[in-house]
CSV table of C-alpha atoms in Angstrom, one decimal:
chain,number,residue,atom,x,y,z
X,889,MET,CA,0.0,0.0,0.0
X,890,ASN,CA,1.0,3.6,-0.3
X,891,ARG,CA,1.2,4.2,3.5
X,892,ARG,CA,4.8,4.0,4.9
X,893,SER,CA,5.9,1.1,7.0
X,894,LEU,CA,6.8,3.1,10.1
X,895,THR,CA,4.3,5.3,12.0
X,896,ALA,CA,5.3,8.8,13.0
X,897,ARG,CA,6.3,7.5,16.4
X,898,GLY,CA,8.5,4.8,14.7
X,899,VAL,CA,10.2,7.4,12.5
X,900,ALA,CA,10.9,9.6,15.5
X,901,CYS,CA,12.3,6.7,17.4
X,902,LEU,CA,14.6,5.7,14.5
X,903,THR,CA,15.7,9.2,13.9
X,904,ALA,CA,16.5,9.7,17.6
X,905,GLY,CA,18.5,6.5,17.6
X,906,ILE,CA,20.6,7.5,14.7
X,907,LEU,CA,21.3,11.0,16.2
X,908,LEU,CA,22.3,9.4,19.5
X,909,ALA,CA,24.6,7.0,17.8
X,910,VAL,CA,26.3,9.8,15.9
X,911,ALA,CA,26.6,11.9,19.1
X,912,ALA,CA,28.1,8.9,21.0
X,913,ASN,CA,30.8,8.6,18.4
X,914,VAL,CA,31.6,12.3,18.4
X,915,ALA,CA,31.6,12.6,22.2
X,916,ALA,CA,33.0,9.1,22.8
X,917,ALA,CA,30.1,8.4,25.1
X,918,ARG,CA,29.4,4.7,25.1
X,919,PRO,CA,26.1,4.9,27.1
X,920,LEU,CA,24.7,7.1,24.4
X,921,LEU,CA,25.6,4.5,21.8
X,922,TYR,CA,23.8,1.8,23.7
X,923,VAL,CA,20.6,3.9,23.9
X,924,GLY,CA,20.9,4.9,20.2
X,925,VAL,CA,21.3,1.2,19.1
X,926,LEU,CA,18.2,0.3,21.2
X,927,LEU,CA,16.2,3.1,19.6
X,928,ILE,CA,17.2,2.0,16.2
X,929,ALA,CA,16.5,-1.7,16.9
X,930,LEU,CA,13.0,-1.1,18.3
X,931,PRO,CA,11.2,0.1,15.2
X,932,LEU,CA,13.0,-2.5,13.1
X,933,LEU,CA,11.8,-5.3,15.4
X,934,ALA,CA,8.4,-3.8,15.4
X,935,ALA,CA,8.3,-3.8,11.6
X,936,LEU,CA,9.4,-7.5,11.7
X,937,THR,CA,6.5,-8.4,14.1
X,938,VAL,CA,4.0,-6.7,11.9
X,939,PHE,CA,5.2,-7.9,8.4
X,940,ALA,CA,6.4,-11.4,9.3
X,941,PRO,CA,2.9,-13.1,9.8
X,942,ARG,CA,1.4,-14.3,6.6
X,943,ARG,CA,-2.3,-13.3,6.3
X,944,SER,CA,-5.0,-14.2,3.8
X,945,GLY,CA,-8.7,-13.9,3.8
X,946,ASP,CA,-12.1,-13.9,2.1
X,947,VAL,CA,-14.6,-11.1,2.1
X,948,THR,CA,-18.3,-11.5,1.2
X,949,ARG,CA,-20.4,-8.4,0.9
X,950,VAL,CA,-24.2,-8.2,1.0
X,951,ILE,CA,-26.0,-4.9,0.1
X,952,SER,CA,-29.5,-4.4,1.5
X,953,THR,CA,-30.6,-2.7,-1.7
X,954,ASP,CA,-30.0,-4.2,-5.2
X,955,LEU,CA,-30.2,-0.8,-6.8
X,956,LEU,CA,-29.2,2.2,-4.7
X,957,ALA,CA,-30.9,5.5,-5.6
X,958,VAL,CA,-29.2,8.9,-5.3
X,959,GLY,CA,-30.0,10.2,-1.8
X,960,GLU,CA,-31.0,6.7,-0.6
X,961,VAL,CA,-29.1,4.9,2.3
X,962,SER,CA,-28.3,1.2,2.2
X,963,ARG,CA,-26.6,-1.1,4.6
X,964,VAL,CA,-23.5,-3.1,3.6
X,965,SER,CA,-22.7,-6.2,5.6
X,966,MET,CA,-19.3,-7.9,5.1
X,967,ARG,CA,-18.3,-11.3,6.4
X,968,VAL,CA,-14.5,-11.4,6.8
X,969,ASP,CA,-12.8,-14.8,7.2
X,970,LEU,CA,-9.2,-13.9,8.0
X,971,ARG,CA,-6.5,-16.6,8.1
X,972,ALA,CA,-3.6,-15.4,10.2
X,973,VAL,CA,-1.5,-16.3,13.2
X,974,GLY,CA,-2.8,-14.4,16.2
X,975,ARG,CA,-5.4,-11.8,16.5
X,976,PRO,CA,-4.5,-8.7,14.4
X,977,ASN,CA,-4.4,-5.4,16.3
X,978,GLY,CA,-5.6,-2.6,14.0
X,979,THR,CA,-8.4,-1.0,12.1
X,980,TRP,CA,-10.3,-1.8,8.9
X,981,ARG,CA,-11.7,0.4,6.1
X,982,ASP,CA,-13.6,-0.5,2.9
X,983,THR,CA,-12.7,1.3,-0.2
X,984,LEU,CA,-15.6,3.4,-1.4
X,985,PRO,CA,-16.1,4.8,-4.9
X,986,ARG,CA,-17.1,8.4,-5.6
X,987,ALA,CA,-20.6,7.2,-6.3
X,988,VAL,CA,-21.4,6.6,-2.6
X,989,ARG,CA,-20.3,8.0,0.8
X,990,GLY,CA,-20.3,6.5,4.2
X,991,ASP,CA,-18.3,5.8,7.3
X,992,ALA,CA,-16.8,2.5,6.2
X,993,GLN,CA,-14.1,2.0,8.8
X,994,GLY,CA,-13.6,0.9,12.4
X,995,ASP,CA,-11.6,-1.2,14.8
X,996,TYR,CA,-11.1,-4.8,13.6
X,997,PRO,CA,-12.8,-7.2,16.1
X,998,GLY,CA,-11.1,-10.5,15.3
X,999,ASP,CA,-10.2,-13.3,12.9
X,1000,THR,CA,-13.7,-13.9,11.7
X,1001,ALA,CA,-16.1,-10.9,11.8
X,1002,THR,CA,-19.2,-9.4,10.3
X,1003,LEU,CA,-18.6,-5.7,9.6
X,1004,ARG,CA,-21.5,-3.3,8.8
X,1005,TYR,CA,-21.7,0.2,7.6
X,1006,ASP,CA,-24.2,2.5,5.7
X,1007,VAL,CA,-23.6,4.1,2.4
X,1008,GLU,CA,-25.6,6.8,0.7
X,1009,GLY,CA,-25.9,7.1,-3.1
X,1010,VAL,CA,-24.5,10.5,-4.3
X,1011,ARG,CA,-23.7,9.9,-8.0
X,1012,ARG,CA,-25.3,7.8,-10.7
X,1013,GLY,CA,-23.2,5.0,-12.2
X,1014,ILE,CA,-21.9,1.4,-11.8
X,1015,SER,CA,-19.0,1.3,-9.4
X,1016,THR,CA,-17.2,-1.2,-7.1
X,1017,LEU,CA,-17.0,-1.5,-3.3
X,1018,GLY,CA,-13.7,-2.7,-2.0
X,1019,PRO,CA,-11.2,-4.1,-1.5
X,1020,LEU,CA,-11.2,-4.3,2.3
X,1021,VAL,CA,-8.0,-2.8,3.8
X,1022,LEU,CA,-6.8,-4.0,7.1
X,1023,ARG,CA,-4.2,-1.8,8.9
X,1024,THR,CA,-2.3,-3.5,11.7
X,1025,VAL,CA,0.2,-2.0,14.1
X,1026,ASP,CA,2.6,-3.4,16.7
X,1027,GLY,CA,2.0,-3.0,20.4
X,1028,PHE,CA,4.2,0.1,20.7
X,1029,GLY,CA,2.7,1.8,17.7
X,1030,LEU,CA,6.0,2.0,15.9
X,1031,ALA,CA,5.3,0.0,12.7
X,1032,GLN,CA,2.2,-0.4,10.6
X,1033,ARG,CA,1.0,-2.6,7.7
X,1034,GLU,CA,-1.8,-2.2,5.3
X,1035,GLN,CA,-3.1,-5.2,3.4
X,1036,ALA,CA,-6.1,-5.6,1.0
X,1037,PHE,CA,-8.3,-8.6,1.3
X,1038,GLY,CA,-11.1,-10.1,-0.8
X,1039,ASP,CA,-12.7,-9.2,-4.0
X,1040,THR,CA,-14.7,-6.1,-4.9
X,1041,ARG,CA,-18.5,-5.9,-5.2
X,1042,THR,CA,-20.4,-4.0,-7.9
X,1043,ILE,CA,-22.9,-1.4,-6.7
X,1044,THR,CA,-25.3,0.4,-9.0
X,1045,VAL,CA,-26.5,3.9,-8.1
X,1046,VAL,CA,-29.6,4.8,-10.1
X,1047,PRO,CA,-31.3,8.2,-10.4
X,1048,GLN,CA,-33.6,9.5,-7.7
X,1049,VAL,CA,-37.3,8.9,-8.3
X,1050,LEU,CA,-39.6,11.7,-7.1
X,1051,PRO,CA,-43.3,11.5,-6.5
X,1052,LEU,CA,-45.1,13.4,-9.2
X,1053,PRO,CA,-48.8,14.3,-9.5
X,1054,PRO,CA,-50.8,12.4,-12.2
X,1055,LEU,CA,-52.2,13.9,-15.4
X,1056,PRO,CA,-55.6,15.5,-14.8
X,1057,THR,CA,-57.2,13.1,-17.3
X,1058,LYS,CA,-56.0,9.8,-18.8
X,1059,VAL,CA,-55.4,9.9,-22.5
X,1060,GLY,CA,-54.9,7.0,-24.8
X,1061,ALA,CA,-52.7,6.2,-27.7
X,1062,ALA,CA,-55.1,7.7,-30.2
X,1063,GLY,CA,-56.2,10.6,-28.1
X,1064,GLY,CA,-59.1,9.1,-26.3
X,1065,THR,CA,-59.4,7.9,-22.8
X,1066,ALA,CA,-56.8,5.4,-21.8
X,1067,GLN,CA,-57.9,1.9,-20.8
X,1068,THR,CA,-56.6,1.0,-17.3
X,1069,ARG,CA,-54.0,-1.8,-17.2
X,1070,SER,CA,-54.4,-2.8,-13.6
X,1071,SER,CA,-54.6,-6.5,-14.5
X,1072,ARG,CA,-51.3,-6.3,-16.2
X,1073,LEU,CA,-49.8,-4.3,-13.4
X,1074,GLY,CA,-50.8,-7.0,-11.0
X,1075,GLN,CA,-48.6,-9.6,-12.7
X,1076,GLY,CA,-45.3,-10.1,-11.1
X,1077,ALA,CA,-42.2,-11.5,-12.7
X,1078,ASP,CA,-42.7,-14.8,-10.9
X,1079,ASN,CA,-45.9,-15.4,-12.9
X,1080,LEU,CA,-44.1,-15.4,-16.2
X,1081,ILE,CA,-42.2,-18.2,-18.0
X,1082,PRO,CA,-39.1,-16.8,-19.6
X,1083,ARG,CA,-37.5,-18.4,-22.6
X,1084,PRO,CA,-34.1,-17.9,-24.3
X,1085,TYR,CA,-33.8,-14.9,-26.6
X,1086,MET,CA,-34.2,-15.6,-30.3
X,1087,SER,CA,-33.2,-13.6,-33.3
X,1088,GLY,CA,-35.9,-11.0,-34.0
X,1089,ASP,CA,-37.2,-10.7,-30.5
X,1090,SER,CA,-37.9,-7.2,-29.3
X,1091,ARG,CA,-35.8,-5.7,-26.5
X,1092,ARG,CA,-39.1,-4.7,-24.9
X,1093,ARG,CA,-39.6,-8.4,-24.1
X,1094,ILE,CA,-36.3,-8.9,-22.2
X,1095,HIS,CA,-36.9,-10.5,-18.8
X,1096,TRP,CA,-34.2,-8.7,-16.8
X,1097,ARG,CA,-34.3,-10.8,-13.6
X,1098,ALA,CA,-34.2,-14.1,-15.5
X,1099,THR,CA,-31.3,-12.8,-17.6
X,1100,ALA,CA,-29.3,-11.8,-14.5
X,1101,HIS,CA,-30.1,-15.2,-12.9
X,1102,ARG,CA,-29.2,-17.4,-15.8
X,1103,GLY,CA,-26.4,-15.4,-17.4
X,1104,ASP,CA,-28.1,-15.6,-20.9
X,1105,LEU,CA,-30.5,-13.2,-22.5
X,1106,MET,CA,-34.1,-14.3,-21.7
X,1107,VAL,CA,-37.5,-12.9,-22.9
X,1108,ARG,CA,-41.1,-13.1,-21.7
X,1109,GLN,CA,-42.9,-15.8,-23.7
X,1110,GLU,CA,-46.4,-14.4,-23.4
X,1111,GLU,CA,-45.6,-10.7,-23.7
X,1112,GLU,CA,-47.7,-9.1,-26.5
X,1113,GLU,CA,-46.3,-6.4,-28.7
X,1114,ALA,CA,-48.5,-3.3,-28.6
X,1115,SER,CA,-48.0,0.3,-29.3
X,1116,PRO,CA,-47.3,2.2,-26.1
X,1117,ASP,CA,-49.8,4.4,-24.3
X,1118,ALA,CA,-47.1,6.9,-23.2
X,1119,VAL,CA,-43.6,7.9,-24.3
X,1120,VAL,CA,-40.9,9.6,-22.3
X,1121,VAL,CA,-38.0,11.0,-24.4
X,1122,LEU,CA,-34.7,12.0,-22.8
X,1123,ASP,CA,-32.9,14.4,-25.1
X,1124,ARG,CA,-29.3,13.3,-24.6
X,1125,ALA,CA,-27.8,15.1,-27.6
X,1126,ALA,CA,-24.4,16.5,-26.7
X,1127,ALA,CA,-25.3,20.0,-27.9
X,1128,ARG,CA,-28.0,20.3,-25.3
X,1129,TRP,CA,-25.8,19.8,-22.3
X,1130,ALA,CA,-22.5,20.9,-20.7
X,1131,ARG,CA,-19.5,18.8,-21.7
X,1132,PRO,CA,-19.1,15.8,-19.4
X,1133,GLY,CA,-16.4,16.4,-16.8
X,1134,ASP,CA,-15.2,15.1,-13.5
X,1135,GLU,CA,-18.3,16.4,-11.7
X,1136,PRO,CA,-21.8,15.6,-12.9
X,1137,ASP,CA,-23.8,18.3,-14.7
X,1138,PRO,CA,-26.7,19.2,-12.3
X,1139,ALA,CA,-29.0,20.0,-15.2
X,1140,PHE,CA,-28.5,16.6,-16.8
X,1141,GLU,CA,-28.8,14.8,-13.5
X,1142,ALA,CA,-32.1,16.6,-12.9
X,1143,ALA,CA,-33.3,15.6,-16.4
X,1144,VAL,CA,-32.4,12.0,-15.8
X,1145,SER,CA,-34.2,12.0,-12.4
X,1146,LEU,CA,-37.3,13.6,-14.0
X,1147,CYS,CA,-37.2,11.0,-16.8
X,1148,ALA,CA,-37.3,8.1,-14.4
X,1149,SER,CA,-39.9,9.8,-12.2
X,1150,ALA,CA,-42.2,10.6,-15.2
X,1151,ALA,CA,-42.0,7.0,-16.5
X,1152,LEU,CA,-42.9,5.5,-13.2
X,1153,ARG,CA,-45.7,8.0,-12.6
X,1154,PHE,CA,-47.3,6.9,-15.9
X,1155,VAL,CA,-47.0,3.2,-14.8
X,1156,GLN,CA,-48.7,4.0,-11.6
X,1157,ASP,CA,-51.5,5.6,-13.6
X,1158,GLY,CA,-52.0,2.4,-15.7
X,1159,TYR,CA,-50.1,3.3,-18.8
X,1160,SER,CA,-47.5,1.1,-20.6
X,1161,VAL,CA,-44.5,3.3,-21.2
X,1162,ASP,CA,-41.6,3.4,-23.7
X,1163,VAL,CA,-38.6,5.4,-22.5
X,1164,VAL,CA,-36.3,6.4,-25.4
X,1165,ASP,CA,-33.5,8.8,-26.1
X,1166,SER,CA,-33.5,11.5,-28.7
X,1167,ALA,CA,-31.8,9.3,-31.2
X,1168,GLY,CA,-34.5,6.6,-30.9
X,1169,GLY,CA,-32.6,4.2,-28.7
X,1170,LEU,CA,-34.8,2.3,-26.3
X,1171,LEU,CA,-33.8,2.9,-22.7
X,1172,GLY,CA,-36.7,0.9,-21.1
X,1173,ALA,CA,-40.1,-0.5,-21.8
X,1174,LEU,CA,-42.4,-0.6,-18.8
X,1175,ARG,CA,-45.3,-3.1,-19.2
X,1176,GLY,CA,-46.2,-3.5,-15.5
X,1177,HIS,CA,-43.7,-6.1,-14.6
X,1178,GLU,CA,-41.3,-5.8,-11.6
X,1179,ASP,CA,-38.2,-6.3,-13.6
X,1180,ASP,CA,-39.1,-3.6,-16.2
X,1181,ARG,CA,-38.4,-1.0,-13.6
X,1182,ASP,CA,-35.0,-2.5,-12.8
X,1183,GLY,CA,-34.0,-2.6,-16.4
X,1184,LEU,CA,-34.9,1.1,-16.9
X,1185,MET,CA,-33.1,2.2,-13.8
X,1186,VAL,CA,-30.0,0.3,-14.7
X,1187,ALA,CA,-30.0,1.9,-18.2
X,1188,LEU,CA,-30.5,5.4,-16.7
X,1189,ALA,CA,-27.7,4.8,-14.2
X,1190,THR,CA,-25.1,5.1,-16.9
X,1191,VAL,CA,-26.7,7.3,-19.5
X,1192,LEU,CA,-24.6,10.4,-20.6
X,1193,PRO,CA,-25.0,13.2,-23.1
X,1194,ARG,CA,-23.7,12.1,-26.5
X,1195,GLY,CA,-24.4,12.1,-30.2
X,1196,GLU,CA,-27.2,14.0,-32.0
X,1197,GLY,CA,-30.9,13.9,-31.8
X,1198,ARG,CA,-33.4,12.9,-34.6
X,1199,ASP,CA,-36.7,14.3,-35.6
X,1200,LEU,CA,-39.2,13.5,-32.9
X,1201,ARG,CA,-41.7,12.1,-35.4
X,1202,THR,CA,-39.1,9.6,-36.5
X,1203,VAL,CA,-38.3,8.6,-32.9
X,1204,ILE,CA,-42.0,8.1,-32.0
X,1205,GLY,CA,-42.8,6.2,-35.2
X,1206,GLY,CA,-46.2,6.0,-36.9
X,1207,ASN,CA,-48.4,5.4,-33.8
X,1208,PRO,CA,-48.8,8.7,-31.9
X,1209,PRO,CA,-48.9,8.2,-28.1
X,1210,GLY,CA,-51.3,9.7,-25.6
X,1211,PRO,CA,-48.9,11.4,-23.1
X,1212,LEU,CA,-45.6,12.4,-24.5
X,1213,VAL,CA,-42.9,13.9,-22.3
X,1214,PHE,CA,-39.8,15.4,-23.9
X,1215,ILE,CA,-37.0,16.4,-21.5
X,1216,THR,CA,-34.2,18.5,-22.9
X,1217,GLY,CA,-31.5,21.0,-22.0
X,1218,ARG,CA,-30.4,24.0,-24.0
X,1219,ILE,CA,-33.1,24.9,-26.5
X,1220,ASP,CA,-33.8,28.1,-28.4
X,1221,ALA,CA,-36.8,29.4,-30.4
X,1222,ALA,CA,-35.6,27.8,-33.7
X,1223,ASP,CA,-35.2,24.4,-32.0
X,1224,ALA,CA,-38.7,24.8,-30.4
X,1225,GLU,CA,-40.2,25.7,-33.8
X,1226,ARG,CA,-38.9,22.5,-35.4
X,1227,LEU,CA,-40.0,20.3,-32.4
X,1228,SER,CA,-43.1,18.4,-33.5
X,1229,THR,CA,-45.5,17.0,-31.0
X,1230,ALA,CA,-45.7,13.9,-33.2
X,1231,GLY,CA,-49.5,13.7,-32.9
X,1232,ALA,CA,-49.4,13.1,-29.1
X,1233,ALA,CA,-52.6,13.8,-27.3
X,1234,ALA,CA,-50.8,15.3,-24.3
X,1235,PRO,CA,-47.3,16.6,-25.2
X,1236,MET,CA,-45.2,18.0,-22.4
X,1237,LEU,CA,-41.9,19.8,-22.9
X,1238,LEU,CA,-39.5,20.3,-20.0
X,1239,ALA,CA,-36.2,22.1,-20.7
X,1240,ALA,CA,-33.3,22.7,-18.3
X,1241,ALA,CA,-31.8,25.7,-20.1
X,1242,PRO,CA,-34.4,27.2,-22.5
X,1243,ALA,CA,-33.7,30.5,-24.3
X,1244,ALA,CA,-36.0,33.4,-23.3
X,1245,ASP,CA,-38.5,32.8,-26.2
X,1246,ALA,CA,-38.1,29.1,-26.6
X,1247,LEU,CA,-40.9,27.9,-24.4
X,1248,GLY,CA,-43.3,30.4,-25.8
X,1249,MET,CA,-42.6,29.2,-29.3
X,1250,ALA,CA,-43.1,25.6,-28.2
X,1251,ALA,CA,-46.4,26.4,-26.5
X,1252,ALA,CA,-47.6,28.1,-29.8
X,1253,HIS,CA,-46.9,24.7,-31.5
X,1254,GLY,CA,-49.0,22.7,-29.0
X,1255,TRP,CA,-46.6,21.9,-26.2
X,1256,ASN,CA,-47.3,22.2,-22.5
X,1257,THR,CA,-44.1,23.6,-21.3
X,1258,ALA,CA,-42.0,24.2,-18.1
X,1259,GLU,CA,-38.5,25.0,-17.2
X,1260,ILE,CA,-36.4,22.6,-15.1
X,1261,ASP,CA,-34.6,24.2,-12.2
X,1262,PRO,CA,-31.7,21.8,-11.3
X,1263,GLY,CA,-31.6,23.2,-7.7
X,1264,GLY,CA,-35.4,23.4,-7.3
X,1265,ASP,CA,-38.3,21.0,-6.9
X,1266,LEU,CA,-38.7,18.9,-10.0
X,1267,ALA,CA,-42.3,18.2,-9.0
X,1268,ASP,CA,-43.1,21.9,-9.5
X,1269,ALA,CA,-41.7,21.8,-13.0
X,1270,TRP,CA,-43.8,18.7,-13.7
X,1271,SER,CA,-46.9,20.4,-12.4
X,1272,ASP,CA,-46.3,23.5,-14.5
X,1273,ALA,CA,-46.1,21.3,-17.6
X,1274,LEU,CA,-49.2,19.2,-16.9
X,1275,PRO,CA,-51.9,19.7,-19.6
X,1276,MET,CA,-55.2,21.0,-18.5
X,1277,ALA,CA,-58.2,18.7,-18.6
X,1278,LYS,CA,-59.5,20.3,-21.8
X,1279,THR,CA,-56.1,19.7,-23.5
X,1280,ALA,CA,-56.1,16.1,-22.5
X,1281,HIS,CA,-59.5,15.6,-24.2
X,1282,GLY,CA,-58.5,17.6,-27.2
């Protein structure tokens, strides 16, 4: 490890011993030489006692939450089976990625131990916890040893999902009242019989839990292809957002969070939902199954601004949805004028950095608009963009 072998006390002891040995030779004082040799030998012997024992171990981590949301707290439990001679005297710390924060350290209790700590999600992404680092010191505190044990564990931090109010009136794919899908929403993943993926199967039918369990791509056998009732579009075109850097862009993070929140709001209201990016790539298809949500959240955990957008009518296809949510960043009046509602019955446009006249131009072309404040309440922006009841019927 990067930490030096001797502690500050050990370095001071060694330095004092060397100075006394030099002074003894200059002053011809044999007692000083004895003391100097003793002070030199002590940290060397301490280092020997710390580094001589051979240690190995296994670390098993269990995280209480499979997918950790930004702002959510989860408990990490580690079982450590340490193989060593004698009980190590020292402290432990788990290596945390930038995606989470927590107090992952403490005194090491013994050869076999269960260590626990809490982590909070602070940044979207797929990262790794670990390795576990054990720091041992000798009884006099002169020498120290840091050693890493065990494998790492993947942790996925997904965007925060906020409660949003529903649309005033349900609207269907053709502009009429949506049919509730409560019967489909009641089906869990356990009620489905997945089968292996075959060439030509739609990504909308992927059974995420079965895929993760078996290691091969699996699809739902009885899932029926149908045009979606609602569409959420995340405009990830690079020109709309700040350049990716070491720190996340607050505007883009707010957009991703609003995208996830809008999609799950529609599912709660009985819609089936397609979540796509502005280039037409499918990020998630929510059809009321438990693993649909997991698939979408994992996709949104790693999404970044890139590429260019396409015409929204091309992205949506030939079947206009009922509710349509388009979430974007920088947009001016010319962009808004070219932005088609694609025939949606309830089009909503939410922009993180609109020009002064952009939202007015979009409203003139049929959009219900609102500005996203990255530091504000996203539910307020959503409420401002909700279509009125008369618009939902129109």
